[in-house]
């Protein structure tokens, strides 16, 4: 092993070279939040700090689920509220998902306007029909924790920055007696009649407004509280109720509630605040949110931004980003690679999000207020996506946060009256999106890697309870039959495969804890993937309750065939926990390689692509679908078939093809950072194909060098020799100067610090 | 003054005689909760403890605001949920108003059924159409803190009792494999589409259910949390959603939420729990409520009823009642008088209601959770009614609670973004019902009488702020014009009169606190009643902004004439703060007496009665309306015109006519105890015509004797001589053996203890 002193010398040297080369350009300066804002990336360009509760970003539209009585197919286009191709902005709201394929959030939309007061957003085709405004990308700046745009209809410059729980707005107005700030409390991403359950607003004084909004959306019972303060007193204010249904008003009729009335409640309301402004006068707003109460929101506001210095908040947030991003110092082939790498890291750190007030309180799954004891509570766990690479990435780069995320999941479990770990944790709710019970993967991985230091036995019990929730998505039948019969669940095969992997994770955890009984049970369950493999065709295939494989089966179709977000071709490879057994089931390595080769090279008829969700056409290579997650480990399976050079070539190909430093540079939804985490691992040359295992498969690094500054004070350095655009093959790998005779490294090896040297070549080394 | 020793001797003697005479019958045994349950009394027969949060009572119907698309005139019939004339019971709910003229509450309706499961209440005409059941008054028992009824359709005996925050149900079932407990979470008193905003239910295990219900009714944003536990595990359970509107269900579709599913939320849902029961097997339910959280509800449940002994809870509650009622020991002309008296006292103690958990937490007007520091928080302040006699009664009999009620009002003020004291405090809301800002009366009275011991200056500031809320019901114009112009408010005259009285209260408080500036301002405002007196007709009359009295004015009509719940005839006497000035304005005492005589003796044409709200025909004497509150002081005004014998005769007449010991014995809404408090004072021979004054006008006692056991350890004894049904006149009054030469006593005199002796006569002493 290379000794630490040597490593440090190299590092110092590297840092110096690096620093000279880029002339003070910090990692944070490479972040381009615009990447992925076009097409299917579903990222947002707005301002946030790492894992921030507030993710303050412009909405270019907020489509409804229904449009003219019909299901609106475009509704998912606006998952992040922003589409690069649009040319108008509706306003700036405080909560966003990054990269999801389903929509929600978009709470508390704020829009500055000038002139005639309009309280509806209007239509994109003619921004004069509402409060929205035209804008141009030329007048737009998106940086880490800073967003700026000129609202052309009003000649108002809008600037946004944030702290964890506070959105800070700076609107620079022209001279006007009719300057307004709109606070649209009915607006949300993915709206429909009945989504807004209730809203309360209290105008405490002429600079402070508090309240909350309760919605019934992807999260069934979600309430977000707020406290909003203005840098300048408004001269008047009001609200309009858009509630279409008759609502009992009682003796509130005594008041004119629509003008300058401080005590408001109802559904679907829009507020406005009026100002006189001088030319270039900024009106600033601090807007804090809380999962618990208005007073907590106000406490958050005062604790995090006890001043009106916008630039100070902006710079503090940038520093936080830079600190996080600097944990990996890279040298790359191109400058764009740095943009891609740090933006991927940025996207990876947009979720899960902090879901807790500065005083430690948060709302639990039981809709009760809890106080987090000794951890930070998180929400936004898109686990079907993120168990694969994002949480493993955190286990290396964000161990403390990942431990808290595990703690948050266990708190969720404690609060669950269904005795389940989260499937998709969403603001004190589970939205139950996607399949599997992948929290067990994250938990097992974090415990096996020594990251989660709480009670592992409690964690194991939570995993076991979740995996035995018989009425959840065929678990009962899965246990009884060893697979989910086709009749029971439309995703019977993919879900069976995922449960089998999840069960393997539980087994690994049990093994670690000396629970032989549990280990045996779950290792048995972990074999269930074999029950849906049809050797007669060499594919995973739905089976009915009688044990017969279904007829009329199409291995290419992603719909109605027993799989979710993928076809059998891709999903038949989903045995990350035991690739060798999978290879064996295919007969031999050669046949398995042929299968993989076909996957990447076949011509997929367009009709199959038309049914593929969440990805663009170029998110596909042959029939390999990178834009959806189930195949994220697939490229590394060549390692198990004796053809690692094929892994290397394909990894490099995907890194180049699917991740480009442009607004339209992402080939599919970023999926709460999973796509970005895939990139980060891939670019550094290794990947955790089966979280719960301590192995990382080796691929082909894209960076020239990456220095990982570990939380334990050590450094793990990925170095390359002969790195270039063409030299995508790895001729040999040396760990701490010793050549590796394997295609993986272990977690212990990384955490011990040291150097991993990839010697690159233009030709495969077979 | 009679010395204390003598008084005590008399008392001991009296107590002995009393006790021998009634053979162990306690005050609580005289309570008949059925009084007022017929016609317009709007009382409920169910179980509760004094000032209990839980008031658990049967609903015989729960009409909707709308019926077949039209406004349902009968909706107010069911303010208390129960009408004596009905012959079916829908179920038993946990919250009720007593005696209101407007409807709300009726939270968490529980109904035991047997046989085919039905989840709608059905119609009264045929109880087989739903879960409701026929019942008969023969099989019904209503006592303080105990209610029993046989549900004939199911042969289930239902029994109810309570603690402050827990409803305790005992349902004795027949032998059945189909026994059910229905929990109707959509049912409420005064329902309409959209009233149920949101409901959450969590089935924690097979004996424990928690959740909450949020409604938008008379209280705009009201949430009640609950924890419900069964004495026997249910074998299965389920829910039905009656939500008529499309509600987004998302991935919750993965579950069958309607059967045995523990994690529920939505609108308008009805739950059921199934049991096997043996013959005569009781299934008991403890149902706790909380204004704050499910966990607080559970804490309330465990703290207040940590066992399953129904009878123990019943007796403990009865003891609480007996303790409260025993503070006045009475001798009466008839046994029914005792029933009336103790039932009036019972009704007087049904509100305000405790609105706070055992841990001190409550929800404030700001919709935030607060902890009451050193006081018990109350809600249900129907102040337009209760400032008159109920709170003054509390100042003598419940000083500690009334001090806490004042504290609760000040907390409400602190939480009010409108800077107002409560108008009608209603579960963390103000429902703004009725006119005036009578909280100031209660506050001034409590401070002037030494009952409220908190900061009086803070209290005064709250009174001042409330009285200057310019946008509330004409206050701005009232300040500017000295009256409310007719154009501004449809109740311009009655509201002007009430504000003037309220302002006088503020002045009295200011005087006490040495705030001469405030005193002068408010004494000036207190004269404003003169501005709406039209000397040309001798009546109060609406005036327009130009200072002209309106034309086309009818002094008898209660609608559209500038008065609320009363006509000019009655309201023209509403100057309780200065009867002498009112007499003077009428010219002389004789003319004033003529006015009063006419009021009581005139024949009111039926057409005017038809427009009178909240009272029955026999709630009227001539044109005097006792069933509504504005005239509650009127009968005592004869004292100020030199004809106290007329006060005496009319008081006795009203006591006899309007209060009878029968289910149909109340002549109008009991109005949260105000009607009952009027009775209590009247029956004891004195009445506080102007709270804020320390005087009580003397009338004609109905009791033979009343011993008031004061909280300060002293006793104030009302004795009579020659008391009888015919001897309604008072020939002389002796206070502590000294004949009074005045028609009032003072608060100090009462609180000092002593004896007030009325010498009764069959003839007026002129």
CSV table of N, CA and C in Angstrom, one decimal, chain A residues 40 42 65 71 75-81 96-105 189-192 195 217-219 380 382 385 424 426 431-434 565 613-614 669 671-672, chain B residues 248-251 253:
chain,number,residue,atom,x,y,z
A,40,UNK,N,-36.5,15.8,-21.1
A,40,UNK,CA,-36.9,14.9,-20.1
A,40,UNK,C,-36.0,14.9,-18.8
A,42,UNK,N,-35.9,17.1,-16.4
A,42,UNK,CA,-36.8,17.4,-15.3
A,42,UNK,C,-36.0,18.0,-14.1
A,65,UNK,N,-53.5,18.2,-14.2
A,65,UNK,CA,-53.7,16.8,-14.5
A,65,UNK,C,-54.7,16.6,-15.6
A,71,UNK,N,-57.4,13.8,-19.6
A,71,UNK,CA,-56.1,13.6,-19.0
A,71,UNK,C,-55.0,14.4,-19.8
A,75,UNK,N,-48.6,16.7,-18.6
A,75,UNK,CA,-48.5,17.1,-17.3
A,75,UNK,C,-47.1,16.8,-16.7
A,76,UNK,N,-46.6,15.7,-17.1
A,76,UNK,CA,-45.3,15.3,-16.5
A,76,UNK,C,-44.1,16.1,-17.1
A,77,UNK,N,-44.4,16.8,-18.1
A,77,UNK,CA,-43.4,17.7,-18.7
A,77,UNK,C,-42.9,18.7,-17.6
A,78,UNK,N,-43.8,19.1,-16.7
A,78,UNK,CA,-43.5,20.1,-15.8
A,78,UNK,C,-43.2,19.6,-14.4
A,79,UNK,N,-42.6,18.4,-14.3
A,79,UNK,CA,-42.3,17.9,-13.0
A,79,UNK,C,-41.4,18.8,-12.1
A,80,UNK,N,-40.5,19.5,-12.8
A,80,UNK,CA,-39.7,20.5,-12.1
A,80,UNK,C,-40.1,21.9,-12.2
A,81,UNK,N,-41.2,22.1,-12.9
A,81,UNK,CA,-41.8,23.4,-13.1
A,81,UNK,C,-41.3,24.2,-14.2
A,96,UNK,N,-39.5,22.0,-5.0
A,96,UNK,CA,-39.4,21.3,-6.3
A,96,UNK,C,-38.8,20.0,-6.1
A,97,UNK,N,-39.2,19.1,-6.9
A,97,UNK,CA,-38.5,17.8,-7.1
A,97,UNK,C,-37.5,18.0,-8.2
A,98,UNK,N,-36.3,17.3,-8.1
A,98,UNK,CA,-35.4,17.4,-9.1
A,98,UNK,C,-35.3,16.0,-9.9
A,99,UNK,N,-35.8,16.1,-11.1
A,99,UNK,CA,-35.6,14.9,-12.0
A,99,UNK,C,-36.6,13.8,-11.8
A,100,UNK,N,-37.7,14.1,-11.1
A,100,UNK,CA,-38.8,13.0,-11.0
A,100,UNK,C,-39.5,12.9,-12.3
A,101,UNK,N,-40.2,11.8,-12.4
A,101,UNK,CA,-41.1,11.5,-13.5
A,101,UNK,C,-42.6,11.7,-13.2
A,102,UNK,N,-42.8,12.2,-11.9
A,102,UNK,CA,-44.2,12.5,-11.5
A,102,UNK,C,-44.1,13.8,-10.8
A,103,UNK,N,-45.2,14.5,-10.8
A,103,UNK,CA,-45.1,15.9,-10.3
A,103,UNK,C,-45.9,16.2,-9.0
A,104,UNK,N,-45.4,17.1,-8.3
A,104,UNK,CA,-46.0,17.6,-7.1
A,104,UNK,C,-45.2,18.9,-6.6
A,105,UNK,N,-45.5,19.3,-5.5
A,105,UNK,CA,-44.8,20.5,-4.9
A,105,UNK,C,-45.1,21.8,-5.7
A,189,UNK,N,-47.5,22.5,-8.7
A,189,UNK,CA,-47.1,21.7,-9.9
A,189,UNK,C,-48.0,20.4,-9.9
A,190,UNK,N,-48.7,20.2,-11.0
A,190,UNK,CA,-49.6,19.1,-11.0
A,190,UNK,C,-50.9,19.4,-10.3
A,191,UNK,N,-51.6,20.3,-10.8
A,191,UNK,CA,-52.9,20.8,-10.1
A,191,UNK,C,-54.1,20.0,-10.6
A,192,UNK,N,-55.1,20.0,-9.8
A,192,UNK,CA,-56.4,19.6,-10.3
A,192,UNK,C,-57.4,20.0,-9.2
A,195,UNK,N,-57.1,19.6,-5.2
A,195,UNK,CA,-55.7,19.4,-4.7
A,195,UNK,C,-55.5,20.3,-3.5
A,217,UNK,N,-52.2,15.6,-2.8
A,217,UNK,CA,-51.7,15.3,-4.1
A,217,UNK,C,-51.0,14.0,-4.1
A,218,UNK,N,-49.8,14.0,-4.7
A,218,UNK,CA,-49.0,12.8,-4.7
A,218,UNK,C,-48.8,12.3,-3.2
A,219,UNK,N,-48.5,13.4,-2.4
A,219,UNK,CA,-48.6,13.1,-0.9
A,219,UNK,C,-50.1,13.4,-0.5
A,380,UNK,N,-38.2,13.1,0.8
A,380,UNK,CA,-38.0,13.0,-0.6
A,380,UNK,C,-37.0,11.8,-0.9
A,382,UNK,N,-36.8,8.9,-3.1
A,382,UNK,CA,-37.3,8.2,-4.3
A,382,UNK,C,-36.5,6.9,-4.4
A,385,UNK,N,-35.3,4.7,-7.3
A,385,UNK,CA,-34.2,5.2,-8.1
A,385,UNK,C,-32.9,5.2,-7.3
A,424,UNK,N,-41.5,5.7,-0.9
A,424,UNK,CA,-41.2,7.0,-1.5
A,424,UNK,C,-41.6,8.0,-0.5
A,426,UNK,N,-42.3,11.3,1.3
A,426,UNK,CA,-42.7,12.5,0.7
A,426,UNK,C,-43.4,13.4,1.7
A,431,UNK,N,-45.8,8.2,-0.8
A,431,UNK,CA,-46.7,8.3,-2.0
A,431,UNK,C,-46.7,6.9,-2.8
A,432,UNK,N,-45.9,5.9,-2.2
A,432,UNK,CA,-46.0,4.6,-2.7
A,432,UNK,C,-45.6,4.4,-4.1
A,433,UNK,N,-44.8,5.4,-4.6
A,433,UNK,CA,-44.4,5.3,-6.0
A,433,UNK,C,-43.3,4.2,-6.3
A,434,UNK,N,-43.5,3.5,-7.4
A,434,UNK,CA,-42.7,2.4,-7.9
A,434,UNK,C,-42.7,1.2,-7.0
A,565,UNK,N,-41.4,0.2,-16.1
A,565,UNK,CA,-40.4,1.1,-16.6
A,565,UNK,C,-39.2,0.2,-17.2
A,613,UNK,N,-41.3,5.3,-20.9
A,613,UNK,CA,-41.6,6.5,-20.2
A,613,UNK,C,-40.3,7.2,-19.8
A,614,UNK,N,-40.4,8.5,-19.6
A,614,UNK,CA,-39.4,9.3,-18.8
A,614,UNK,C,-38.1,9.5,-19.5
A,669,UNK,N,-35.0,11.5,-17.2
A,669,UNK,CA,-35.2,12.1,-15.8
A,669,UNK,C,-34.0,11.9,-15.0
A,671,UNK,N,-34.1,11.8,-11.9
A,671,UNK,CA,-34.6,10.9,-10.9
A,671,UNK,C,-33.9,11.1,-9.5
A,672,UNK,N,-34.1,12.3,-9.0
A,672,UNK,CA,-33.6,12.7,-7.7
A,672,UNK,C,-32.2,12.4,-7.5
B,248,UNK,N,-57.8,12.6,-6.1
B,248,UNK,CA,-56.6,11.9,-6.6
B,248,UNK,C,-56.2,10.8,-5.6
B,249,UNK,N,-56.0,9.6,-6.1
B,249,UNK,CA,-55.7,8.5,-5.2
B,249,UNK,C,-54.2,8.1,-5.4
B,250,UNK,N,-53.6,8.4,-6.5
B,250,UNK,CA,-52.2,8.1,-6.7
B,250,UNK,C,-52.0,6.6,-6.5
B,251,UNK,N,-50.8,6.3,-6.0
B,251,UNK,CA,-50.4,4.9,-5.8
B,251,UNK,C,-51.0,4.2,-4.6
B,253,UNK,N,-53.8,3.3,-4.7
B,253,UNK,CA,-54.5,2.3,-5.4
B,253,UNK,C,-53.9,0.9,-5.2
